DNA sequence: CACCAGGTAGGAT
DNA sequence: ATCCTACATGGT
């Protein structure tokens, strides 16, 4: 068991922030987090978080998954909407997730609601991933496990060929996560946009959640709504800051809450 | 039953 | 470059 203290960390807020699709609520303030072929049970009591894993796994995997080496800056107070979002969702963190899983997940995400995304991904994992020993969960399928599937038993619809093409491309051209990881922001984005099924928004999600580029700022229907309704149709300055992705996530979370 | 969902490709202006 | 539309399926 590993225990940390952090005033800017909320399991509930992160779970509901639309960046991770395989967090399973166990009880209040307790989740099973399925990632990197493992299951991490995390429990929170105020600003103390307990992780049911070895210190080695925490130091090598989960510390970076939660981006714990990053302190997010408090936004400037002149931006009322951003400040309100920060006050509301100060426990939000940007997760640094597995690149392949993030890529496939956000290709699936297009024109789907978050519950529908979760359902599709779970069906994909059950059908093509491996059972994680000693648990009821399944791994996210590797590229080679997605090269040959033809029948849409996961509700992917028109996205299925996108996934299959990408899996084959990754195998054939030996594109490894490490390879993409080594690219600078602009090159990585160019490579992502060359994939069928990845456009501007999904590319930015992958840069932000799968490659650790906190300046990437995905603009989806909600963020566009924020621009239109909160900023008179003009992009706010924070969208160009080095922490744009973090601020985007704060406001995305806040705006969705406001309209519920 | 409608309507919308963390959009994109491909084609027409 | 910018606008337009078809797109499969599921959740509410």
Short mmCIF file of N, CA, C and O in Angstrom, two decimals, chain A residues 4-64:
data_model
loop_
_atom_site.label_atom_id
_atom_site.label_comp_id
_atom_site.label_asym_id
_atom_site.label_seq_id
_atom_site.Cartn_x
_atom_site.Cartn_y
_atom_site.Cartn_z
N UNK A 4 -0.24 8.79 -0.36
CA UNK A 4 0.27 10.12 -0.67
C UNK A 4 -0.68 11.17 -0.11
O UNK A 4 -1.85 10.88 0.16
N UNK A 5 -0.16 12.38 0.00
CA UNK A 5 -1.00 13.50 0.40
C UNK A 5 -0.93 14.54 -0.71
O UNK A 5 0.16 14.87 -1.19
N UNK A 6 -2.11 15.01 -1.15
CA UNK A 6 -2.12 15.98 -2.24
C UNK A 6 -3.42 16.78 -2.19
O UNK A 6 -4.51 16.22 -2.16
N UNK A 7 -3.30 18.09 -2.17
CA UNK A 7 -4.50 18.94 -2.08
C UNK A 7 -5.17 19.17 -3.43
O UNK A 7 -6.25 19.75 -3.49
N UNK A 8 -4.50 18.77 -4.50
CA UNK A 8 -5.08 18.92 -5.84
C UNK A 8 -5.24 17.56 -6.48
O UNK A 8 -4.60 17.25 -7.49
N UNK A 9 -6.06 16.75 -5.87
CA UNK A 9 -6.24 15.38 -6.33
C UNK A 9 -7.59 14.88 -5.86
O UNK A 9 -7.85 14.78 -4.67
N UNK A 10 -8.50 14.63 -6.81
CA UNK A 10 -9.80 14.07 -6.47
C UNK A 10 -10.12 12.91 -7.39
O UNK A 10 -10.31 13.09 -8.59
N UNK A 11 -10.18 11.72 -6.83
CA UNK A 11 -10.52 10.54 -7.63
C UNK A 11 -11.87 10.74 -8.32
O UNK A 11 -12.02 10.44 -9.50
N UNK A 12 -12.85 11.26 -7.56
CA UNK A 12 -14.19 11.43 -8.13
C UNK A 12 -14.18 12.38 -9.31
O UNK A 12 -14.83 12.12 -10.34
N UNK A 13 -13.44 13.47 -9.19
CA UNK A 13 -13.41 14.45 -10.28
C UNK A 13 -12.68 13.90 -11.50
O UNK A 13 -13.14 14.07 -12.63
N UNK A 14 -11.56 13.23 -11.28
CA UNK A 14 -10.82 12.68 -12.40
C UNK A 14 -11.66 11.62 -13.11
O UNK A 14 -11.73 11.58 -14.35
N UNK A 15 -12.32 10.78 -12.31
CA UNK A 15 -13.14 9.70 -12.89
C UNK A 15 -14.24 10.26 -13.79
O UNK A 15 -14.63 9.62 -14.76
N UNK A 16 -14.71 11.45 -13.46
CA UNK A 16 -15.84 12.04 -14.17
C UNK A 16 -15.41 13.11 -15.17
O UNK A 16 -16.21 13.90 -15.64
N UNK A 17 -14.11 13.14 -15.49
CA UNK A 17 -13.61 14.24 -16.31
C UNK A 17 -13.49 13.90 -17.78
O UNK A 17 -12.99 14.70 -18.58
N UNK A 18 -13.91 12.70 -18.17
CA UNK A 18 -13.98 12.38 -19.59
C UNK A 18 -12.67 12.10 -20.28
O UNK A 18 -12.59 12.13 -21.50
N UNK A 19 -11.61 11.84 -19.52
CA UNK A 19 -10.33 11.52 -20.13
C UNK A 19 -9.99 10.04 -19.99
O UNK A 19 -9.21 9.51 -20.76
N UNK A 20 -10.56 9.39 -18.97
CA UNK A 20 -10.28 7.97 -18.74
C UNK A 20 -11.61 7.21 -18.81
O UNK A 20 -12.62 7.68 -18.31
N UNK A 21 -11.57 6.07 -19.46
CA UNK A 21 -12.82 5.34 -19.68
C UNK A 21 -12.86 4.00 -18.97
O UNK A 21 -13.82 3.26 -19.08
N UNK A 22 -11.77 3.68 -18.23
CA UNK A 22 -11.72 2.39 -17.57
C UNK A 22 -11.45 2.52 -16.07
O UNK A 22 -10.63 1.83 -15.51
N UNK A 23 -12.13 3.47 -15.47
CA UNK A 23 -12.14 3.59 -14.01
C UNK A 23 -13.47 3.01 -13.54
O UNK A 23 -14.54 3.45 -13.97
N UNK A 24 -13.41 2.04 -12.65
CA UNK A 24 -14.63 1.39 -12.18
C UNK A 24 -14.86 1.73 -10.72
O UNK A 24 -14.01 1.44 -9.87
N UNK A 25 -16.00 2.32 -10.48
CA UNK A 25 -16.30 2.75 -9.11
C UNK A 25 -16.60 1.53 -8.25
O UNK A 25 -17.46 0.71 -8.59
N UNK A 26 -15.88 1.42 -7.15
CA UNK A 26 -16.07 0.30 -6.23
C UNK A 26 -17.03 0.72 -5.12
O UNK A 26 -17.95 0.01 -4.77
N UNK A 27 -16.76 1.91 -4.59
CA UNK A 27 -17.65 2.50 -3.58
C UNK A 27 -17.33 3.98 -3.54
O UNK A 27 -16.54 4.46 -4.35
N UNK A 28 -17.90 4.71 -2.62
CA UNK A 28 -17.60 6.13 -2.52
C UNK A 28 -16.09 6.34 -2.34
O UNK A 28 -15.48 5.74 -1.46
N UNK A 29 -15.51 7.18 -3.19
CA UNK A 29 -14.09 7.51 -3.07
C UNK A 29 -13.16 6.31 -3.25
O UNK A 29 -12.06 6.28 -2.72
N UNK A 30 -13.63 5.31 -3.99
CA UNK A 30 -12.79 4.13 -4.24
C UNK A 30 -13.02 3.62 -5.66
O UNK A 30 -14.16 3.41 -6.07
N UNK A 31 -11.93 3.45 -6.41
CA UNK A 31 -12.02 3.02 -7.80
C UNK A 31 -11.02 1.92 -8.10
O UNK A 31 -9.92 1.90 -7.54
N UNK A 32 -11.40 1.04 -9.02
CA UNK A 32 -10.44 0.16 -9.66
C UNK A 32 -10.04 0.81 -10.97
O UNK A 32 -10.89 1.05 -11.85
N UNK A 33 -8.77 1.10 -11.10
CA UNK A 33 -8.26 1.76 -12.30
C UNK A 33 -7.54 0.71 -13.14
O UNK A 33 -6.54 0.13 -12.69
N UNK A 34 -8.07 0.45 -14.34
CA UNK A 34 -7.45 -0.55 -15.20
C UNK A 34 -6.60 0.17 -16.24
O UNK A 34 -7.11 0.93 -17.05
N UNK A 35 -5.29 -0.08 -16.18
CA UNK A 35 -4.36 0.56 -17.11
C UNK A 35 -3.04 -0.19 -17.09
O UNK A 35 -2.69 -0.81 -16.08
N UNK A 36 -2.32 -0.14 -18.20
CA UNK A 36 -1.00 -0.79 -18.29
C UNK A 36 -1.06 -2.26 -17.89
O UNK A 36 -0.17 -2.75 -17.20
N UNK A 37 -2.13 -2.95 -18.31
CA UNK A 37 -2.30 -4.38 -18.03
C UNK A 37 -2.40 -4.69 -16.55
O UNK A 37 -2.19 -5.82 -16.13
N UNK A 38 -2.70 -3.67 -15.76
CA UNK A 38 -2.81 -3.87 -14.32
C UNK A 38 -4.10 -3.27 -13.80
O UNK A 38 -4.75 -2.49 -14.49
N UNK A 39 -4.43 -3.65 -12.58
CA UNK A 39 -5.57 -3.03 -11.89
C UNK A 39 -5.05 -2.36 -10.63
O UNK A 39 -4.40 -3.00 -9.81
N UNK A 40 -5.31 -1.08 -10.52
CA UNK A 40 -4.90 -0.34 -9.34
C UNK A 40 -6.14 0.07 -8.55
O UNK A 40 -7.00 0.79 -9.07
N UNK A 41 -6.22 -0.39 -7.33
CA UNK A 41 -7.33 0.09 -6.49
C UNK A 41 -6.87 1.33 -5.73
O UNK A 41 -5.85 1.29 -5.04
N UNK A 42 -7.62 2.41 -5.91
CA UNK A 42 -7.27 3.67 -5.27
C UNK A 42 -8.41 4.12 -4.38
O UNK A 42 -9.57 4.04 -4.76
N UNK A 43 -8.07 4.57 -3.20
CA UNK A 43 -9.06 5.00 -2.22
C UNK A 43 -8.65 6.36 -1.68
O UNK A 43 -7.46 6.62 -1.50
N UNK A 44 -9.63 7.22 -1.48
CA UNK A 44 -9.32 8.57 -1.03
C UNK A 44 -10.06 8.91 0.25
O UNK A 44 -11.24 8.59 0.43
N UNK A 45 -9.34 9.59 1.14
CA UNK A 45 -9.95 10.15 2.35
C UNK A 45 -9.44 11.58 2.46
O UNK A 45 -8.31 11.82 2.84
N UNK A 46 -10.29 12.53 2.09
CA UNK A 46 -9.91 13.94 2.01
C UNK A 46 -8.67 14.12 1.12
O UNK A 46 -8.72 13.74 -0.04
N UNK A 47 -7.57 14.65 1.64
CA UNK A 47 -6.41 14.88 0.77
C UNK A 47 -5.39 13.74 0.85
O UNK A 47 -4.26 13.87 0.40
N UNK A 48 -5.80 12.62 1.42
CA UNK A 48 -4.94 11.43 1.48
C UNK A 48 -5.46 10.39 0.48
O UNK A 48 -6.65 10.09 0.46
N UNK A 49 -4.56 9.88 -0.36
CA UNK A 49 -4.96 8.87 -1.32
C UNK A 49 -4.12 7.61 -1.10
O UNK A 49 -2.90 7.69 -0.95
N UNK A 50 -4.80 6.47 -1.07
CA UNK A 50 -4.13 5.18 -0.87
C UNK A 50 -4.14 4.39 -2.16
O UNK A 50 -5.18 4.29 -2.82
N UNK A 51 -3.00 3.87 -2.53
CA UNK A 51 -2.90 3.05 -3.74
C UNK A 51 -2.49 1.63 -3.35
O UNK A 51 -1.47 1.45 -2.68
N UNK A 52 -3.29 0.67 -3.79
CA UNK A 52 -3.01 -0.72 -3.45
C UNK A 52 -2.04 -1.30 -4.47
O UNK A 52 -2.45 -1.99 -5.41
N UNK A 53 -0.76 -1.00 -4.31
CA UNK A 53 0.27 -1.48 -5.23
C UNK A 53 1.62 -1.42 -4.52
O UNK A 53 1.74 -0.85 -3.44
N UNK A 54 2.61 -2.00 -5.17
CA UNK A 54 3.96 -1.96 -4.59
C UNK A 54 4.56 -0.56 -4.78
O UNK A 54 4.13 0.19 -5.66
N UNK A 55 5.55 -0.26 -3.98
CA UNK A 55 6.25 1.02 -4.12
C UNK A 55 6.91 1.12 -5.49
O UNK A 55 6.93 2.19 -6.11
N UNK A 56 7.43 -0.02 -6.00
CA UNK A 56 8.08 -0.02 -7.31
C UNK A 56 7.09 0.37 -8.41
O UNK A 56 7.38 1.22 -9.25
N UNK A 57 5.93 -0.28 -8.40
CA UNK A 57 4.92 0.05 -9.40
C UNK A 57 4.49 1.51 -9.29
O UNK A 57 4.28 2.18 -10.29
N UNK A 58 4.37 1.96 -8.08
CA UNK A 58 3.97 3.35 -7.91
C UNK A 58 5.02 4.30 -8.48
O UNK A 58 4.70 5.21 -9.24
N UNK A 59 6.28 4.04 -8.15
CA UNK A 59 7.36 4.93 -8.60
C UNK A 59 7.54 4.88 -10.12
O UNK A 59 7.89 5.89 -10.74
N UNK A 60 7.33 3.71 -10.72
CA UNK A 60 7.63 3.55 -12.14
C UNK A 60 6.43 3.74 -13.04
O UNK A 60 6.58 4.05 -14.22
N UNK A 61 5.23 3.52 -12.54
CA UNK A 61 4.04 3.59 -13.38
C UNK A 61 3.08 4.68 -12.93
O UNK A 61 2.81 5.65 -13.64
N UNK A 62 2.56 4.53 -11.73
CA UNK A 62 1.42 5.36 -11.33
C UNK A 62 1.82 6.79 -11.03
O UNK A 62 1.03 7.71 -11.26
N UNK A 63 2.98 7.01 -10.54
CA UNK A 63 3.45 8.38 -10.29
C UNK A 63 3.37 9.20 -11.58
O UNK A 63 2.94 10.36 -11.56
N UNK A 64 3.77 8.57 -12.68
CA UNK A 64 3.74 9.29 -13.96
C UNK A 64 2.35 9.30 -14.57
O UNK A 64 1.96 10.26 -15.22
#
